[in-house]
Short mmCIF file of C-alpha atoms in Angstrom, two decimals:
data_model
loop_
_atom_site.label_atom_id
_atom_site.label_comp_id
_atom_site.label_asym_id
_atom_site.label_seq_id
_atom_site.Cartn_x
_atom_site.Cartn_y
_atom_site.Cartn_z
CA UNK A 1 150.46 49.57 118.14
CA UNK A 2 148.07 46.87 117.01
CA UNK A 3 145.76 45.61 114.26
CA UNK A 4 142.03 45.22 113.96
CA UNK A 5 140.52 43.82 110.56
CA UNK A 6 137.05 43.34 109.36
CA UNK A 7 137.77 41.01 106.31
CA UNK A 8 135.08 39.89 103.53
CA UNK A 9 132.63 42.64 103.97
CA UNK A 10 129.85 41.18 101.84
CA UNK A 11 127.48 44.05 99.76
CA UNK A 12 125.64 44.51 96.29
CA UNK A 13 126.08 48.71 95.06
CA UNK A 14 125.96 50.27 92.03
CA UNK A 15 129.19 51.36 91.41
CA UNK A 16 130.95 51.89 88.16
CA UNK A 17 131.62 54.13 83.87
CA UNK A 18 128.50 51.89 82.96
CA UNK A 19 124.80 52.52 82.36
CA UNK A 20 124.20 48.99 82.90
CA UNK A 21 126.17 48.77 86.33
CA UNK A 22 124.82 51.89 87.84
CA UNK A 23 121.06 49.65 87.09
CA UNK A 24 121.31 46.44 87.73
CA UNK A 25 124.71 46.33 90.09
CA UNK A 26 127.15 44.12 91.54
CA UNK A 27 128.56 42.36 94.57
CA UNK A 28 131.38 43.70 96.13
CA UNK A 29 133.60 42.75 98.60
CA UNK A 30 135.85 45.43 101.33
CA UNK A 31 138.24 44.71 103.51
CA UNK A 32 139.44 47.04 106.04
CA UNK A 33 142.54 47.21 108.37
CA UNK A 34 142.97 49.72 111.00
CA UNK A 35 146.44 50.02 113.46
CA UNK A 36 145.86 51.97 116.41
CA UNK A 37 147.35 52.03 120.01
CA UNK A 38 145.11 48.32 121.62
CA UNK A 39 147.81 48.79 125.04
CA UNK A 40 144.69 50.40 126.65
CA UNK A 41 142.17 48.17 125.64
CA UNK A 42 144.10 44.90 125.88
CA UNK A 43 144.06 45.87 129.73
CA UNK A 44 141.00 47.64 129.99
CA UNK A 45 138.46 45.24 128.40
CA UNK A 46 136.18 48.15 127.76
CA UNK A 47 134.73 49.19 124.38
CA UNK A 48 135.52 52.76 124.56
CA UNK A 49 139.09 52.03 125.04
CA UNK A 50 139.70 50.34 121.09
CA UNK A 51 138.26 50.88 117.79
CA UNK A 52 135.17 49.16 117.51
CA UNK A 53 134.50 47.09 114.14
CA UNK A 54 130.95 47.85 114.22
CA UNK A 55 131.59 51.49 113.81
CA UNK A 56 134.00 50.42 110.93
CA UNK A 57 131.36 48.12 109.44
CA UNK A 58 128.56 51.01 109.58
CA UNK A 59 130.68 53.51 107.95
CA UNK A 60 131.60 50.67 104.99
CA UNK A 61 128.17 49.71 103.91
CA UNK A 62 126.89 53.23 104.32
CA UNK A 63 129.57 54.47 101.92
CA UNK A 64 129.25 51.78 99.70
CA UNK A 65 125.39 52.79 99.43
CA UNK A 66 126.34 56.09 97.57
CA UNK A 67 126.85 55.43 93.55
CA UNK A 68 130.48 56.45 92.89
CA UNK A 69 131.68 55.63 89.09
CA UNK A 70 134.82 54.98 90.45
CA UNK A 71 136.27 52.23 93.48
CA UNK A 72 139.03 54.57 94.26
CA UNK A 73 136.56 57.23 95.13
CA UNK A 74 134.55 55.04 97.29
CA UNK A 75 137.52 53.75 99.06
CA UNK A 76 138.89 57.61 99.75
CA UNK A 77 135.31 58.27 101.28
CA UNK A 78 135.63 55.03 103.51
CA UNK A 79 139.60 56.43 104.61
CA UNK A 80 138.13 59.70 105.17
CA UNK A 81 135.00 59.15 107.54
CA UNK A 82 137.64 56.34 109.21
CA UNK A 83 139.72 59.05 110.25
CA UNK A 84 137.41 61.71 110.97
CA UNK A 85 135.03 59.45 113.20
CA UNK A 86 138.18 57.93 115.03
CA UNK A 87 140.50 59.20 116.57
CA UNK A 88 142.14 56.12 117.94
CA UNK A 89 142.93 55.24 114.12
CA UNK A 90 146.43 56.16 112.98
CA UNK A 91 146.98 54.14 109.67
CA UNK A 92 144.33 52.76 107.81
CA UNK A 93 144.23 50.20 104.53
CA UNK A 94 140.78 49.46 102.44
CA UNK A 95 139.84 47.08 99.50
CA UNK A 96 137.10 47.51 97.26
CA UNK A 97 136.58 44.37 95.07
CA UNK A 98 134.08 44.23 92.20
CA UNK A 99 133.05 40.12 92.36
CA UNK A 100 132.79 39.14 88.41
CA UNK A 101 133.37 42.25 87.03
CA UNK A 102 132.16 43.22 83.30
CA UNK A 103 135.36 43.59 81.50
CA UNK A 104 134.92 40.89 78.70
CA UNK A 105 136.86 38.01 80.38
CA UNK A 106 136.98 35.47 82.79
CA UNK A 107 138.54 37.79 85.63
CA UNK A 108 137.14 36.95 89.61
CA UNK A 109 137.33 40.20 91.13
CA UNK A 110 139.26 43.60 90.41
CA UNK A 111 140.28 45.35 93.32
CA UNK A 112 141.31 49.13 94.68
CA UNK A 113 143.34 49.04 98.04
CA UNK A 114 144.44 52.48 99.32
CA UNK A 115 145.86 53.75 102.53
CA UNK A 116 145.83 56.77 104.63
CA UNK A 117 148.18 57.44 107.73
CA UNK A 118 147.73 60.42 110.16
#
């Protein structure tokens, strides 16, 4: 079993309860870790032998593109297309952060991190 992660996943959506969010929006931040059996690829050296990061990138921003009121929701979404478009995957982990979110205080980021196993 091994480990791929595609950390800092930089993108602006319009997630979130509020009038003004679902408007003007916010930066985000996702990071995504996938295990998966790398014993083939790690000998191999061939694409279709691993889960490639690109996929993983192009389902992130293209899930992050659809308004959800909720991170949670967004981050299920992410799970779900992970593990429907890859086989290979067997546990997955994803973090949505809202940068400077608008809760009335000097907080960075909030953050959702859920996991799904198969």
């Amino acid at each position: 079993m091994g480990i791929i992660q595609v950390n800092n996943i930089k993108l602006f959506a319009n997630h979130g309860c509020l009038e003004e969010e679902a408007k003007i929006g916010s930066e985000y931040r996702v990071d995504v870790e996938v295990k998966a059996d790398l014993k083939r690829s790690s000998r191999t050296d061939k694409l279709a032998d691993t889960v490639d990061y690109v996929h993983l990138n192009h389902i992130v921003k293209e899930e992050m593109a659809i308004r959800s009121e909720l991170l949670e929701e967004v981050a299920q979404r992410i799970l779900d297309r992970f593990f429907r478009e890859i086989r290979m995957i067997r546990r997955a982990t994803v973090s949505v952060a809202k940068i400077n979110p608008p809760i009335g205080g000097n907080v960075a980021e909030v953050a959702i991190i859920l996991t799904k196993k198969r």
